[in-house]
Amino acid sequence: MEQTITPWLISAIALLAGVAIGFLLARALPNAAPNRTQRQLDEMQERFDAYQSEVVTHFNTTANLVRKLTQSYQDVQEHLSEGANRLALDELTRQRLLAALHADEGNEKRERLTPPRNNEMPKDYAPKDPSGVGTLDENFGLRR
């Protein structure tokens, strides 16, 4: 009976020693895997912050460029108005030029297009004569 207990006792002691050594090693090492994960998380956070900063910079630059574009457009309009006033030969020509310049500003209401009289939806096929063959007919386009 003593011989059967010895292998079980040695195995149990080895198992307990392995668990204890593994526990101590896990506690003693400075959490190698979590540090790597934390570093990756920190790197991704830095990349995300850089991306957000780049997006904000992009939209600020776009807003400034649009503001400059609007100012340039207004300067061109003013230059054309001054040119029309200075270079037009008579009052009628001057009025027509100024009206054409200011028509784009939205002060005048533009003429609206009239809607089509027929409210039928457009067809994706060619219409046919009632007596003729349709475009999907096998004899369409063939001469007899």
Coordinates of N, CA and C in Angstrom, one line a residue:
M1 N 0.8 -1.2 0.0 CA 0.0 0.0 0.0 C 0.9 1.3 0.0
E2 N 2.0 1.2 0.7 CA 2.9 2.3 0.7 C 3.5 2.6 -0.7
Q3 N 3.6 1.6 -1.5 CA 4.2 1.8 -2.8 C 3.1 2.5 -3.7
T4 N 1.9 2.3 -3.5 CA 0.9 3.0 -4.3 C 0.7 4.4 -3.9
I5 N 0.9 4.8 -2.7 CA 0.7 6.1 -2.2 C 1.9 7.0 -2.7
T6 N 3.1 6.5 -2.8 CA 4.3 7.2 -3.2 C 4.1 7.9 -4.5
P7 N 3.7 7.2 -5.6 CA 3.6 7.8 -6.9 C 2.5 8.9 -6.9
W8 N 1.4 8.7 -6.2 CA 0.4 9.7 -6.1 C 0.8 10.9 -5.3
L9 N 1.6 10.7 -4.3 CA 2.0 11.7 -3.5 C 3.1 12.6 -4.2
I10 N 4.0 11.9 -4.9 CA 5.0 12.6 -5.7 C 4.3 13.5 -6.8
S11 N 3.3 12.9 -7.5 CA 2.6 13.6 -8.5 C 1.8 14.8 -8.0
A12 N 1.2 14.7 -6.8 CA 0.5 15.8 -6.2 C 1.4 16.9 -5.8
I13 N 2.5 16.5 -5.2 CA 3.5 17.5 -4.7 C 4.1 18.2 -5.9
A14 N 4.4 17.5 -7.0 CA 4.9 18.1 -8.2 C 3.9 19.1 -8.8
L15 N 2.6 18.7 -8.8 CA 1.5 19.5 -9.4 C 1.4 20.8 -8.5
L16 N 1.4 20.7 -7.2 CA 1.3 21.8 -6.4 C 2.5 22.7 -6.5
A17 N 3.7 22.2 -6.7 CA 4.9 23.0 -6.8 C 4.9 23.7 -8.2
G18 N 4.4 23.0 -9.2 CA 4.2 23.7 -10.5 C 3.3 24.8 -10.5
V19 N 2.1 24.6 -9.8 CA 1.1 25.7 -9.7 C 1.7 26.9 -8.9
A20 N 2.4 26.6 -7.9 CA 3.0 27.7 -7.0 C 4.1 28.4 -7.8
I21 N 4.9 27.7 -8.5 CA 6.0 28.3 -9.3 C 5.4 29.2 -10.4
G22 N 4.4 28.7 -11.1 CA 3.7 29.4 -12.1 C 3.0 30.7 -11.6
F23 N 2.4 30.5 -10.4 CA 1.8 31.7 -9.8 C 2.8 32.8 -9.4
L24 N 3.9 32.3 -8.8 CA 5.0 33.3 -8.5 C 5.6 33.9 -9.7
L25 N 5.8 33.2 -10.7 CA 6.4 33.7 -12.0 C 5.5 34.7 -12.6
A26 N 4.2 34.4 -12.6 CA 3.2 35.4 -13.2 C 3.1 36.7 -12.4
R27 N 3.3 36.6 -11.0 CA 3.3 37.7 -10.2 C 4.6 38.5 -10.3
A28 N 5.7 37.8 -10.4 CA 7.0 38.4 -10.4 C 7.3 39.2 -11.7
L29 N 6.9 38.6 -12.9 CA 7.1 39.3 -14.1 C 6.1 40.4 -14.2
P30 N 6.6 41.5 -14.8 CA 5.7 42.7 -14.8 C 4.7 42.7 -15.9
N31 N 3.9 41.7 -15.9 CA 2.7 41.5 -16.8 C 3.1 41.9 -18.3
A32 N 3.9 41.0 -18.9 CA 4.4 41.3 -20.2 C 3.3 41.4 -21.3
A33 N 2.4 40.5 -21.3 CA 1.3 40.6 -22.3 C 0.4 41.8 -22.1
P34 N 0.0 42.2 -20.9 CA -0.9 43.4 -20.8 C -0.1 44.6 -21.1
N35 N 1.2 44.7 -20.9 CA 1.9 45.9 -21.3 C 2.0 46.1 -22.8
R36 N 2.1 45.0 -23.5 CA 2.1 45.0 -25.0 C 0.7 45.5 -25.4
T37 N -0.3 45.0 -24.9 CA -1.7 45.4 -25.2 C -1.9 46.9 -24.9
Q38 N -1.4 47.3 -23.7 CA -1.5 48.7 -23.4 C -0.8 49.6 -24.3
R39 N 0.4 49.2 -24.7 CA 1.2 49.9 -25.7 C 0.5 50.1 -27.0
Q40 N -0.1 49.0 -27.5 CA -0.9 49.0 -28.7 C -2.1 49.9 -28.6
L41 N -2.7 49.9 -27.5 CA -3.9 50.8 -27.2 C -3.4 52.2 -27.2
D42 N -2.3 52.5 -26.6 CA -1.8 53.9 -26.5 C -1.4 54.4 -27.9
E43 N -0.8 53.5 -28.7 CA -0.4 53.9 -30.1 C -1.7 54.2 -30.9
M44 N -2.7 53.3 -30.8 CA -3.9 53.6 -31.6 C -4.6 54.9 -31.1
Q45 N -4.5 55.2 -29.8 CA -5.1 56.4 -29.3 C -4.4 57.6 -29.9
E46 N -3.0 57.5 -29.9 CA -2.2 58.6 -30.5 C -2.6 58.8 -32.0
R47 N -2.7 57.7 -32.7 CA -3.0 57.8 -34.1 C -4.4 58.4 -34.3
F48 N -5.4 58.0 -33.5 CA -6.7 58.6 -33.6 C -6.7 60.1 -33.3
D49 N -5.9 60.5 -32.2 CA -5.9 61.9 -31.9 C -5.2 62.7 -33.0
A50 N -4.2 62.1 -33.7 CA -3.5 62.8 -34.8 C -4.5 62.9 -36.0
Y51 N -5.3 61.9 -36.2 CA -6.3 61.9 -37.3 C -7.3 63.0 -37.0
Q52 N -7.8 63.0 -35.8 CA -8.8 64.1 -35.4 C -8.2 65.5 -35.6
S53 N -7.0 65.6 -35.2 CA -6.4 66.9 -35.4 C -6.2 67.3 -36.9
E54 N -5.9 66.3 -37.7 CA -5.8 66.5 -39.1 C -7.1 66.8 -39.8
V55 N -8.2 66.2 -39.3 CA -9.5 66.5 -39.8 C -9.9 67.9 -39.5
V56 N -9.7 68.4 -38.2 CA -10.0 69.7 -37.8 C -9.2 70.7 -38.6
T57 N -7.9 70.4 -38.8 CA -7.1 71.3 -39.6 C -7.6 71.4 -41.1
H58 N -8.0 70.3 -41.6 CA -8.5 70.2 -43.0 C -9.7 71.1 -43.1
F59 N -10.7 71.0 -42.2 CA -11.9 71.8 -42.3 C -11.7 73.2 -42.1
N60 N -10.7 73.6 -41.2 CA -10.4 75.0 -41.0 C -9.8 75.6 -42.2
T61 N -8.9 74.9 -42.8 CA -8.3 75.3 -44.1 C -9.3 75.5 -45.2
T62 N -10.3 74.5 -45.3 CA -11.3 74.6 -46.3 C -12.2 75.8 -46.0
A63 N -12.6 76.1 -44.8 CA -13.4 77.2 -44.5 C -12.7 78.5 -44.8
N64 N -11.4 78.6 -44.6 CA -10.6 79.8 -44.9 C -10.6 80.0 -46.4
L65 N -10.4 78.9 -47.2 CA -10.3 79.0 -48.6 C -11.7 79.4 -49.2
V66 N -12.7 78.9 -48.7 CA -14.1 79.3 -49.1 C -14.3 80.7 -48.8
R67 N -13.9 81.2 -47.7 CA -14.1 82.6 -47.4 C -13.3 83.5 -48.3
K68 N -12.0 83.1 -48.7 CA -11.2 83.8 -49.6 C -11.9 83.8 -51.0
L69 N -12.4 82.6 -51.4 CA -13.1 82.5 -52.7 C -14.3 83.4 -52.8
T70 N -15.1 83.5 -51.7 CA -16.2 84.4 -51.6 C -15.8 85.8 -51.8
Q71 N -14.7 86.2 -51.0 CA -14.2 87.6 -51.1 C -13.7 87.9 -52.5
S72 N -13.1 86.9 -53.2 CA -12.6 87.1 -54.5 C -13.7 87.3 -55.5
Y73 N -14.8 86.5 -55.3 CA -16.0 86.7 -56.2 C -16.6 88.1 -56.0
Q74 N -16.7 88.5 -54.7 CA -17.2 89.8 -54.5 C -16.3 90.9 -55.1
D75 N -15.0 90.7 -55.0 CA -14.1 91.7 -55.6 C -14.3 91.8 -57.2
V76 N -14.5 90.6 -57.8 CA -14.7 90.5 -59.2 C -16.0 91.2 -59.6
Q77 N -17.0 90.9 -58.8 CA -18.3 91.6 -59.1 C -18.2 93.1 -59.0
E78 N -17.5 93.6 -58.0 CA -17.3 95.0 -57.8 C -16.5 95.6 -59.0
H79 N -15.4 94.9 -59.4 CA -14.6 95.4 -60.5 C -15.4 95.4 -61.8
L80 N -16.3 94.4 -62.0 CA -17.1 94.4 -63.2 C -18.1 95.6 -63.2
S81 N -18.7 95.8 -62.0 CA -19.6 96.9 -61.8 C -19.0 98.3 -62.1
E82 N -17.8 98.4 -61.5 CA -17.1 99.7 -61.8 C -16.7 99.9 -63.3
G83 N -16.3 98.8 -63.9 CA -16.0 98.8 -65.3 C -17.2 99.1 -66.2
A84 N -18.4 98.5 -65.8 CA -19.6 98.8 -66.5 C -20.0 100.3 -66.4
N85 N -19.8 100.8 -65.2 CA -20.1 102.3 -65.0 C -19.2 103.2 -65.7
R86 N -17.9 102.8 -65.8 CA -16.9 103.7 -66.4 C -16.8 103.5 -67.9
L87 N -17.0 102.3 -68.4 CA -16.8 102.0 -69.8 C -18.0 102.0 -70.7
A88 N -19.2 101.9 -70.1 CA -20.4 101.8 -70.9 C -20.6 103.2 -71.7
L89 N -21.0 103.1 -72.9 CA -21.1 104.3 -73.8 C -22.4 105.1 -73.4
D90 N -23.5 104.4 -73.1 CA -24.7 105.2 -72.8 C -25.4 104.6 -71.6
E91 N -26.4 105.3 -71.1 CA -27.1 104.8 -69.9 C -27.8 103.5 -70.1
L92 N -28.4 103.3 -71.2 CA -29.1 102.0 -71.5 C -28.1 100.8 -71.4
T93 N -27.0 100.9 -72.1 CA -26.0 99.9 -72.0 C -25.5 99.6 -70.6
R94 N -25.3 100.7 -69.9 CA -24.8 100.6 -68.5 C -25.9 99.9 -67.6
Q95 N -27.1 100.2 -67.8 CA -28.2 99.6 -67.0 C -28.3 98.1 -67.4
R96 N -28.1 97.7 -68.7 CA -28.2 96.3 -69.0 C -27.0 95.5 -68.5
L97 N -25.8 96.1 -68.5 CA -24.7 95.5 -68.0 C -24.8 95.3 -66.5
L98 N -25.2 96.3 -65.8 CA -25.4 96.2 -64.3 C -26.5 95.2 -64.0
A99 N -27.6 95.2 -64.8 CA -28.7 94.2 -64.5 C -28.2 92.8 -64.7
A100 N -27.3 92.6 -65.8 CA -26.8 91.2 -66.0 C -25.8 90.8 -64.9
L101 N -25.1 91.7 -64.4 CA -24.2 91.4 -63.3 C -24.9 91.1 -62.0
H102 N -25.9 91.8 -61.7 CA -26.7 91.6 -60.4 C -27.7 90.5 -60.5
A103 N -28.0 90.0 -61.7 CA -29.0 89.0 -61.9 C -28.5 87.7 -61.2
D104 N -27.2 87.5 -61.1 CA -26.7 86.3 -60.5 C -26.7 86.3 -59.0
E105 N -26.9 87.5 -58.4 CA -26.8 87.6 -57.0 C -28.1 87.1 -56.3
G106 N -29.1 86.9 -57.1 CA -30.4 86.3 -56.5 C -31.4 87.4 -56.2
N107 N -31.1 88.7 -56.5 CA -32.0 89.8 -56.2 C -33.2 89.7 -57.0
E108 N -33.1 89.3 -58.3 CA -34.2 89.2 -59.2 C -34.6 87.7 -59.2
K109 N -35.9 87.6 -59.3 CA -36.5 86.2 -59.4 C -36.3 85.7 -60.8
R110 N -35.8 84.5 -61.0 CA -35.6 84.0 -62.3 C -36.9 83.3 -62.8
E111 N -37.0 83.3 -64.1 CA -38.2 82.7 -64.7 C -38.1 81.2 -64.5
R112 N -39.2 80.6 -64.0 CA -39.2 79.2 -63.8 C -39.6 78.5 -65.0
L113 N -39.0 77.3 -65.2 CA -39.4 76.5 -66.3 C -40.8 75.9 -66.1
T114 N -41.5 75.7 -67.2 CA -42.8 75.2 -67.0 C -42.7 73.7 -67.0
P115 N -43.5 73.0 -66.2 CA -43.4 71.5 -66.1 C -44.0 70.9 -67.4
P116 N -43.6 69.7 -67.7 CA -44.1 69.1 -68.9 C -45.6 68.9 -68.8
R117 N -46.3 69.0 -70.0 CA -47.7 68.8 -70.0 C -48.1 67.4 -69.8
N118 N -47.3 66.5 -70.2 CA -47.6 65.1 -70.0 C -46.9 64.6 -68.8
N119 N -47.6 64.0 -67.9 CA -47.0 63.5 -66.6 C -46.6 62.0 -66.7
E120 N -46.5 61.5 -67.9 CA -46.2 60.1 -68.1 C -44.7 59.9 -67.9
M121 N -44.3 58.9 -67.2 CA -42.9 58.6 -66.9 C -42.2 58.3 -68.2
P122 N -40.9 58.6 -68.3 CA -40.1 58.3 -69.5 C -40.0 56.8 -69.6
K123 N -39.9 56.4 -70.9 CA -39.8 54.9 -71.2 C -38.4 54.5 -71.4
D124 N -38.0 53.3 -70.9 CA -36.6 52.9 -71.2 C -36.6 52.0 -72.5
Y125 N -37.5 52.2 -73.3 CA -37.5 51.5 -74.6 C -38.0 52.4 -75.7
A126 N -37.7 52.1 -76.9 CA -38.2 52.9 -78.0 C -39.7 52.6 -78.3
P127 N -40.5 53.6 -78.3 CA -41.9 53.4 -78.6 C -42.1 52.9 -80.1
K128 N -43.1 52.2 -80.3 CA -43.3 51.6 -81.7 C -44.7 52.0 -82.2
D129 N -44.8 51.9 -83.5 CA -46.0 52.2 -84.2 C -47.0 51.0 -83.8
P130 N -48.3 51.3 -83.8 CA -49.2 50.2 -83.4 C -49.1 49.0 -84.5
S131 N -48.8 49.4 -85.7 CA -48.8 48.3 -86.7 C -47.4 47.7 -86.9
G132 N -46.3 48.3 -86.3 CA -45.0 47.9 -86.5 C -44.5 46.9 -85.4
V133 N -43.3 46.3 -85.6 CA -42.8 45.4 -84.6 C -42.0 46.2 -83.6
G134 N -42.0 45.7 -82.3 CA -41.2 46.4 -81.3 C -39.8 46.1 -81.4
T135 N -39.0 46.9 -80.6 CA -37.5 46.8 -80.6 C -37.1 45.4 -80.0
L136 N -37.9 44.8 -79.3 CA -37.5 43.5 -78.7 C -37.9 42.3 -79.6
D137 N -38.6 42.6 -80.7 CA -39.0 41.5 -81.6 C -37.8 41.0 -82.4
E138 N -37.7 39.8 -82.7 CA -36.5 39.2 -83.4 C -36.4 39.7 -84.8
N139 N -37.4 40.2 -85.4 CA -37.3 40.7 -86.7 C -37.1 42.2 -86.8
F140 N -36.9 42.9 -85.7 CA -36.8 44.3 -85.6 C -35.5 44.7 -86.4
G141 N -35.6 45.7 -87.3 CA -34.4 46.2 -88.0 C -34.0 45.4 -89.2
L142 N -34.6 44.2 -89.4 CA -34.2 43.4 -90.5 C -35.1 43.7 -91.7
R143 N -34.5 43.8 -92.9 CA -35.3 44.0 -94.1 C -35.7 42.7 -94.6
R144 N -36.9 42.7 -95.2 CA -37.4 41.5 -95.7 C -37.1 41.2 -97.1

